[in-house]
Amino acid sequence: MYDDTINLLKLEHMKDLIESIETRVDQDILIVELKLYRQKEICPTCNSNHILFHEYKYKKIIHSISTSNKCIIKYHQRRYKCKQCSKSFSETNPLTSKHHNISHYTYLSILDHLKDTTHTFTDAAMHYHVSIQSVIDIFDHSIDAKRRSLPEIICIDEVFTAKMNKYKYACVLFDFHRSKIIDVIATRRKHYLIEYFSRIPVIEKSNVTIFVMDMWESYRETVKLSFPKAKIAVDSFHIIRTLNDVMRTVRIKVMNRYRLGKSGPKHDDSYYYMLKKFHYFFLKNFEDIYDGKIHIPKFKSYWHKSEIMGYLLSIDDDLRDVYRLKEDYREFNLTADYETCDDELNDLIHRFRNHRLTELRTFGKTLDRWKEEIKNSLIMFKKRRISNGPIEATNSKIKTIIKTSTGIKSFSRLRNRIMYAINKDIPIKR
């Protein structure tokens, strides 16, 4: 007769134990009066089965089946007294853990809620009508994320954690193939990372064949020392980003040369206007720029992108040289093959290092210093080019957790929260 009520209250697992169940609403709170059938009990102190019923006690249990109204189970819990040792004890409670007033269902619902990277401890507390501290305690008691085994290809990057960590940046290790976080380490400092990797068994470290990283020298030195047989690949995105920074610097330098009010050729204001308005032409892939007619208000006309690009490159020889050299490197990055790229890469390095502009010579030295790692970035793994792309996407989720975090005052809790929310397969301890 109570079947529908039991199902609505998500108590199907203890259906055969329920003797009576009644519901009512009191000041927008759903009250559930619950009594269970008497079961055979044994004294937990002396293991005697000679026990007597002593009394009923109300136990209030938060059972958040509804997010709009608070739900409380008023559990009529029997108390027994042992004839042999005279100790009193309560009947077995299938609704909660010992000394807890939150139901198993609510407990697990809170943990499931926290798997979403946009959800916070405060959200969960409001959603399930419990205190923020209760949510934090549930999370801390239930989640202890362990380091995953080291895979073939590891992406390594950092994330800003100064608000909840004594170090400014934490280090993230990521499985390129399975898209799982391997571990989140408190700092990216070299000596700390070397010590961390030294604690991992040599046989496990021998599984690692490639590390993918940005151009952070400490990472390279750490990997060379800790994984002497592994190849190091620098993420191609960071090389392109560095080259785009060079392109941006040269463009701004040329643009300011034609700024109105300064000495310059005729139509100097037009040059400044075009270099500023169409700055993205120098950074964006030309094929990705809108292919129709583009309105230029200053000239009161419409130009095709090829006309605009031709005008921009005609303004200054240095600007044209930098753009063409940048495009040559971009083409190399897109089309080069790991087995045959040496001559082309060496030629590009030579052209950069011997250019008349200081900015390009500096970039050429960077290419030369990371030449082997740039070549390794062309390696294909299961038809995918290795890169730090997967970890960059994950870092945005980590930043969301950090930005919206409430109640995360320690790094260990932050680490568990990140791994639990992103990996999705972290087991619950209890």
Coordinates of C-alpha atoms in Angstrom, one line a residue:
M1 CA 0.0 0.0 0.0
Y2 CA 3.0 2.3 0.4
D3 CA 4.6 1.4 -2.9
D4 CA 4.1 4.7 -4.7
T5 CA 5.3 6.7 -1.7
I6 CA 8.3 4.5 -1.3
N7 CA 9.2 4.8 -5.0
L8 CA 8.8 8.6 -4.9
L9 CA 11.1 8.8 -1.9
K10 CA 13.7 6.6 -3.6
L11 CA 13.6 4.0 -0.8
E12 CA 13.0 1.0 -3.1
H13 CA 16.1 -0.7 -1.8
M14 CA 14.5 -1.1 1.7
K15 CA 11.0 -1.7 0.6
D16 CA 10.7 -5.0 2.5
L17 CA 11.9 -3.4 5.7
I18 CA 9.3 -0.7 6.0
E19 CA 6.5 -1.3 8.4
S20 CA 4.8 2.1 8.0
I21 CA 5.4 5.4 6.2
E22 CA 3.4 8.6 6.3
T23 CA 4.0 12.0 4.7
R24 CA 2.9 15.5 5.4
V25 CA 4.0 19.1 4.6
D26 CA 4.9 21.4 7.4
Q27 CA 6.0 25.0 6.6
D28 CA 7.2 23.9 3.1
I29 CA 9.2 21.0 4.6
L30 CA 8.2 17.5 3.5
I31 CA 8.1 15.4 6.7
V32 CA 8.2 11.6 6.3
E33 CA 7.3 9.5 9.4
L34 CA 9.0 6.1 9.0
K35 CA 9.0 3.0 11.0
L36 CA 10.8 -0.3 10.1
Y37 CA 9.9 -3.9 11.0
R38 CA 11.7 -5.3 14.0
Q39 CA 14.7 -7.3 13.0
K40 CA 16.8 -9.8 15.0
E41 CA 19.5 -7.8 16.7
I42 CA 22.6 -8.8 18.6
C43 CA 24.2 -6.7 21.4
P44 CA 27.2 -5.0 19.8
T45 CA 29.0 -5.1 23.2
C46 CA 28.8 -8.7 24.3
N47 CA 27.2 -10.3 21.2
S48 CA 24.3 -11.6 23.3
N49 CA 20.9 -12.2 21.6
H50 CA 19.1 -11.8 24.9
I51 CA 17.8 -8.3 24.3
L52 CA 14.6 -6.3 25.2
F53 CA 12.9 -3.4 23.5
H54 CA 13.6 -0.3 25.5
E55 CA 12.1 2.7 23.7
Y56 CA 11.6 4.6 20.4
K57 CA 13.8 7.6 19.5
Y58 CA 13.2 10.1 16.7
K59 CA 16.2 10.4 14.4
K60 CA 15.9 13.3 11.9
I61 CA 17.5 12.5 8.6
I62 CA 17.9 14.9 5.7
H63 CA 16.7 13.2 2.5
S64 CA 16.7 15.6 -0.4
I65 CA 14.7 13.9 -3.1
S66 CA 13.3 17.4 -4.1
T67 CA 15.4 20.4 -4.8
S68 CA 12.5 22.8 -4.3
N69 CA 11.6 21.6 -0.8
K70 CA 13.5 20.3 2.1
C71 CA 12.7 16.7 3.0
I72 CA 13.2 15.2 6.5
I73 CA 12.7 11.6 7.5
K74 CA 11.6 11.3 11.1
Y75 CA 12.8 7.8 11.7
H76 CA 11.2 6.0 14.6
Q77 CA 14.3 4.1 15.7
R78 CA 14.0 1.3 18.2
R79 CA 16.4 1.3 21.2
Y80 CA 17.2 -2.1 22.8
K81 CA 18.6 -3.1 26.1
C82 CA 20.8 -6.2 26.6
K83 CA 19.8 -8.5 29.5
Q84 CA 23.3 -9.7 29.9
C85 CA 25.4 -6.6 30.0
S86 CA 22.7 -4.0 30.5
K87 CA 24.0 -1.8 27.6
S88 CA 21.5 0.1 25.4
F89 CA 21.9 0.3 21.6
S90 CA 19.9 1.3 18.5
E91 CA 18.5 -1.0 15.8
T92 CA 20.4 -1.2 12.6
N93 CA 19.8 1.9 10.5
P94 CA 19.8 1.3 6.7
L95 CA 19.2 5.0 5.9
T96 CA 22.4 6.6 7.0
S97 CA 25.9 5.9 8.2
K98 CA 26.6 5.9 11.9
H99 CA 26.6 9.4 13.6
H100 CA 25.3 11.0 10.3
N101 CA 22.0 12.7 9.7
I102 CA 22.2 12.8 5.9
S103 CA 20.7 9.8 4.0
H104 CA 22.8 7.6 1.7
Y105 CA 20.7 8.8 -1.2
T106 CA 21.4 12.5 -0.5
Y107 CA 25.1 11.7 0.3
L108 CA 25.6 10.1 -3.1
S109 CA 23.5 12.7 -4.9
I110 CA 25.8 15.4 -3.5
L111 CA 28.9 13.6 -4.8
D112 CA 27.3 13.1 -8.2
H113 CA 26.4 16.8 -8.3
L114 CA 30.0 17.7 -7.7
K115 CA 31.2 15.8 -10.8
D116 CA 30.1 18.9 -12.8
T117 CA 33.0 21.4 -13.1
T118 CA 30.7 24.3 -12.9
H119 CA 29.1 23.2 -9.6
T120 CA 30.4 24.4 -6.3
F121 CA 30.2 23.3 -2.7
T122 CA 27.7 26.2 -2.1
D123 CA 25.6 25.1 -5.0
A124 CA 25.4 21.5 -3.7
A125 CA 24.5 22.8 -0.2
M126 CA 21.6 24.9 -1.5
H127 CA 20.5 22.2 -3.9
Y128 CA 20.3 19.5 -1.3
H129 CA 19.3 21.6 1.8
V130 CA 22.4 20.9 3.8
S131 CA 25.2 23.2 5.2
I132 CA 28.2 24.0 3.1
Q133 CA 30.4 22.4 5.8
S134 CA 28.4 19.2 5.5
V135 CA 29.1 19.1 1.7
I136 CA 32.8 19.7 2.3
D137 CA 32.9 17.0 4.9
I138 CA 31.1 14.5 2.6
F139 CA 33.6 15.3 -0.2
D140 CA 36.7 15.1 2.0
H141 CA 35.6 11.8 3.6
S142 CA 34.6 10.2 0.3
I143 CA 37.1 11.3 -2.3
D144 CA 40.9 10.6 -2.2
A145 CA 42.1 10.6 -5.8
K146 CA 45.1 8.4 -6.5
R147 CA 47.7 9.1 -9.2
R148 CA 47.0 7.2 -12.4
S149 CA 49.6 4.9 -13.9
L150 CA 52.0 6.7 -16.3
P151 CA 51.0 6.2 -20.0
E152 CA 53.0 6.2 -23.2
I153 CA 52.5 9.9 -23.9
I154 CA 52.3 12.5 -21.1
C155 CA 51.3 16.2 -21.6
I156 CA 52.6 18.5 -18.9
D157 CA 51.4 22.0 -18.2
E158 CA 50.7 24.4 -15.4
V159 CA 47.7 26.2 -13.9
F160 CA 47.5 29.2 -11.6
T161 CA 46.6 28.2 -8.0
A162 CA 48.0 30.9 -5.8
K163 CA 44.7 31.4 -3.9
M164 CA 44.6 27.9 -2.5
N165 CA 48.2 26.8 -2.7
K166 CA 51.5 28.1 -1.3
Y167 CA 52.9 27.9 -4.8
K168 CA 51.9 30.2 -7.6
Y169 CA 51.5 27.5 -10.2
A170 CA 50.5 23.8 -9.9
C171 CA 51.7 21.2 -12.5
V172 CA 49.2 19.1 -14.3
L173 CA 50.1 15.7 -15.9
F174 CA 47.7 14.5 -18.5
D175 CA 47.3 11.2 -20.5
F176 CA 47.3 12.3 -24.2
H177 CA 45.6 9.1 -25.4
R178 CA 42.9 8.5 -22.8
S179 CA 42.3 12.2 -22.0
K180 CA 42.5 11.7 -18.3
I181 CA 44.4 13.7 -15.6
I182 CA 47.3 11.6 -14.3
D183 CA 48.0 13.9 -11.3
V184 CA 48.0 17.5 -10.2
I185 CA 51.3 18.4 -8.4
A186 CA 51.5 21.3 -6.0
T187 CA 54.3 23.1 -7.9
R188 CA 56.1 23.2 -11.2
R189 CA 59.5 23.8 -9.6
K190 CA 62.2 21.6 -11.0
H191 CA 63.6 20.1 -7.7
Y192 CA 60.1 19.3 -6.5
L193 CA 59.2 17.6 -9.8
I194 CA 62.5 15.6 -9.9
E195 CA 61.8 14.4 -6.3
Y196 CA 58.2 13.5 -7.3
F197 CA 59.2 11.4 -10.3
S198 CA 62.0 9.7 -8.3
R199 CA 59.3 8.1 -6.1
I200 CA 57.7 6.4 -9.1
P201 CA 59.0 2.9 -9.9
V202 CA 61.5 2.7 -12.7
I203 CA 59.5 0.0 -14.5
E204 CA 56.5 2.2 -14.6
K205 CA 58.5 5.2 -15.9
S206 CA 59.9 3.0 -18.7
N207 CA 56.4 2.9 -20.2
V208 CA 56.7 6.6 -21.0
T209 CA 58.0 7.3 -24.6
I210 CA 57.1 11.0 -25.1
F211 CA 56.6 14.1 -23.0
V212 CA 54.7 17.0 -24.6
M213 CA 55.3 20.5 -23.1
D214 CA 55.5 24.2 -23.7
M215 CA 58.9 25.9 -23.8
W216 CA 59.6 25.9 -20.1
E217 CA 63.2 25.0 -19.5
S218 CA 62.6 23.4 -16.1
Y219 CA 60.2 20.9 -17.6
R220 CA 62.8 19.9 -20.2
E221 CA 65.6 19.5 -17.6
T222 CA 63.3 17.5 -15.3
V223 CA 62.3 15.1 -18.0
K224 CA 65.8 14.6 -19.3
L225 CA 66.9 13.7 -15.8
S226 CA 63.9 11.6 -14.8
F227 CA 63.0 10.0 -18.1
P228 CA 66.3 9.7 -20.0
K229 CA 64.8 7.4 -22.7
A230 CA 61.7 9.5 -23.4
K231 CA 61.5 11.9 -26.3
I232 CA 60.5 15.5 -25.6
A233 CA 58.1 17.4 -27.9
V234 CA 57.3 21.1 -27.7
D235 CA 53.7 21.9 -28.4
S236 CA 53.5 23.5 -31.9
F237 CA 50.8 25.9 -30.6
H238 CA 53.4 27.6 -28.3
I239 CA 55.8 28.1 -31.2
I240 CA 53.2 29.6 -33.4
R241 CA 52.0 31.8 -30.5
T242 CA 55.6 33.1 -29.9
L243 CA 56.0 33.8 -33.7
N244 CA 52.6 35.7 -33.7
D245 CA 53.9 37.8 -30.8
V246 CA 56.9 38.7 -33.0
M247 CA 54.6 39.6 -35.9
R248 CA 52.4 41.7 -33.6
T249 CA 55.5 43.6 -32.2
V250 CA 56.7 44.4 -35.8
R251 CA 53.2 45.5 -36.9
I252 CA 52.8 47.9 -34.0
K253 CA 56.2 49.3 -34.5
V254 CA 55.5 50.0 -38.2
M255 CA 52.0 51.3 -37.4
N256 CA 53.2 53.8 -34.9
R257 CA 55.7 55.1 -37.4
Y258 CA 52.7 56.4 -39.5
R259 CA 50.7 57.7 -36.6
L260 CA 48.9 61.1 -37.2
G261 CA 51.0 64.0 -35.9
K262 CA 54.3 62.3 -36.4
S263 CA 56.6 62.7 -39.4
G264 CA 55.8 60.3 -42.2
P265 CA 54.8 59.9 -45.8
K266 CA 51.7 61.2 -47.4
H267 CA 48.5 59.4 -46.3
D268 CA 50.3 58.4 -43.1
D269 CA 46.9 58.4 -41.3
S270 CA 45.5 55.9 -43.8
Y271 CA 48.4 53.5 -43.2
Y272 CA 47.9 53.7 -39.4
Y273 CA 44.2 53.2 -39.8
M274 CA 44.5 50.1 -42.0
L275 CA 47.2 48.5 -39.9
K276 CA 45.1 49.0 -36.8
K277 CA 41.7 48.0 -38.2
F278 CA 43.0 44.9 -40.0
H279 CA 45.5 43.8 -37.4
Y280 CA 44.0 40.3 -37.5
F281 CA 45.1 39.8 -41.1
F282 CA 48.7 39.3 -39.8
L283 CA 47.7 36.6 -37.3
K284 CA 44.7 34.8 -38.7
N285 CA 45.1 32.1 -41.4
F286 CA 44.4 33.9 -44.7
E287 CA 42.0 31.1 -45.8
D288 CA 39.9 31.6 -42.6
I289 CA 39.3 35.3 -43.2
Y290 CA 35.9 36.3 -44.7
D291 CA 36.0 35.9 -48.4
G292 CA 33.4 38.4 -49.4
K293 CA 33.6 42.2 -49.8
I294 CA 34.8 43.9 -46.6
H295 CA 33.6 47.5 -45.8
I296 CA 36.3 50.1 -45.2
P297 CA 34.5 53.2 -43.7
K298 CA 37.5 55.5 -44.1
F299 CA 37.7 54.9 -47.8
K300 CA 33.9 54.6 -48.2
S301 CA 34.4 51.4 -50.3
Y302 CA 34.4 47.6 -50.2
W303 CA 37.6 45.6 -50.7
H304 CA 38.2 41.9 -51.1
K305 CA 40.6 40.4 -48.5
S306 CA 43.3 39.9 -51.2
E307 CA 43.2 43.6 -51.9
I308 CA 43.4 44.5 -48.2
M309 CA 46.4 42.1 -47.7
G310 CA 48.2 43.5 -50.7
Y311 CA 47.7 47.0 -49.4
L312 CA 49.0 46.1 -45.9
L313 CA 52.1 44.3 -47.2
S314 CA 52.9 47.2 -49.5
I315 CA 53.3 49.6 -46.5
D316 CA 56.6 48.4 -45.3
D317 CA 59.3 46.0 -46.4
D318 CA 60.1 44.7 -42.9
L319 CA 56.4 44.0 -42.3
R320 CA 56.1 42.1 -45.6
D321 CA 59.3 40.0 -44.8
V322 CA 58.1 39.1 -41.3
Y323 CA 54.7 38.1 -42.6
R324 CA 56.0 35.9 -45.4
L325 CA 58.6 34.2 -43.1
K326 CA 55.8 33.6 -40.6
E327 CA 53.7 32.0 -43.3
D328 CA 56.6 29.8 -44.4
Y329 CA 57.0 28.5 -40.8
R330 CA 53.2 28.0 -40.5
E331 CA 53.2 25.9 -43.7
F332 CA 56.1 23.9 -42.4
N333 CA 54.2 23.3 -39.2
L334 CA 51.2 22.0 -41.1
T335 CA 52.8 19.9 -43.8
A336 CA 56.2 18.7 -42.5
D337 CA 56.9 15.0 -41.9
Y338 CA 58.9 13.7 -38.9
E339 CA 61.2 11.6 -41.1
T340 CA 62.1 14.2 -43.7
C341 CA 61.8 17.6 -42.0
D342 CA 65.4 18.2 -41.0
D343 CA 66.6 20.2 -44.1
E344 CA 63.5 22.4 -44.2
L345 CA 63.7 23.1 -40.4
N346 CA 67.4 23.9 -40.6
D347 CA 66.7 26.3 -43.6
L348 CA 64.0 28.1 -41.6
I349 CA 66.3 28.5 -38.6
H350 CA 69.0 29.9 -40.8
R351 CA 66.6 32.4 -42.3
F352 CA 65.3 33.6 -39.0
R353 CA 68.8 33.7 -37.3
N354 CA 70.3 35.8 -40.2
H355 CA 67.5 38.3 -40.6
R356 CA 68.2 42.0 -40.2
L357 CA 65.5 42.4 -37.5
T358 CA 66.4 41.7 -33.9
E359 CA 63.0 40.2 -33.1
L360 CA 63.4 37.5 -35.8
R361 CA 67.0 36.7 -34.9
T362 CA 65.8 36.1 -31.3
F363 CA 63.0 33.8 -32.5
G364 CA 65.6 32.0 -34.7
K365 CA 67.7 31.3 -31.6
T366 CA 64.6 29.9 -29.9
L367 CA 64.0 27.6 -32.8
D368 CA 67.6 26.4 -32.7
R369 CA 67.5 25.8 -29.0
W370 CA 64.3 23.7 -29.3
K371 CA 65.0 22.2 -32.7
E372 CA 64.9 18.5 -31.6
E373 CA 61.7 19.1 -29.6
I374 CA 60.1 20.9 -32.6
K375 CA 60.9 17.9 -34.8
N376 CA 59.4 15.5 -32.2
S377 CA 56.2 17.5 -32.3
L378 CA 55.6 16.1 -35.8
I379 CA 55.3 12.5 -34.4
M380 CA 51.9 10.8 -35.1
F381 CA 50.3 8.6 -32.4
K382 CA 47.4 6.5 -33.6
K383 CA 46.7 8.9 -36.5
R384 CA 46.8 11.9 -34.2
R385 CA 49.6 14.5 -34.1
I386 CA 50.9 14.8 -30.6
S387 CA 50.2 18.1 -28.9
N388 CA 49.2 19.8 -25.7
G389 CA 45.7 20.5 -27.2
P390 CA 43.9 18.1 -24.9
I391 CA 45.5 19.4 -21.7
E392 CA 44.8 23.0 -22.8
A393 CA 41.1 22.2 -23.0
T394 CA 41.2 20.5 -19.6
N395 CA 43.0 23.5 -18.1
S396 CA 40.0 25.7 -19.0
K397 CA 37.8 23.3 -16.9
I398 CA 40.3 23.5 -14.1
K399 CA 40.2 27.3 -14.2
T400 CA 36.4 27.1 -14.0
I401 CA 36.7 25.0 -10.8
I402 CA 39.2 27.5 -9.3
K403 CA 37.2 30.6 -10.3
T404 CA 33.9 29.3 -8.9
S405 CA 35.4 27.4 -5.9
T406 CA 34.0 28.0 -2.4
G407 CA 35.3 26.1 0.6
I408 CA 38.5 25.0 -1.2
K409 CA 41.1 26.3 1.2
S410 CA 43.7 23.6 0.8
F411 CA 45.6 22.2 -2.2
S412 CA 44.8 18.6 -1.4
R413 CA 41.0 19.4 -1.6
L414 CA 41.5 21.3 -4.8
R415 CA 43.5 18.4 -6.3
N416 CA 40.7 15.9 -5.4
R417 CA 38.0 18.2 -6.7
I418 CA 39.8 18.6 -10.1
M419 CA 40.5 14.9 -10.6
Y420 CA 37.0 13.9 -9.4
A421 CA 35.2 16.4 -11.6
I422 CA 37.3 15.9 -14.8
N423 CA 38.2 12.2 -14.8
K424 CA 34.7 11.0 -13.7
D425 CA 36.0 7.6 -12.7
I426 CA 37.4 8.4 -9.3
P427 CA 36.0 5.8 -6.8
I428 CA 34.1 6.8 -3.6
K429 CA 36.0 5.6 -0.5
R430 CA 32.9 4.5 1.5

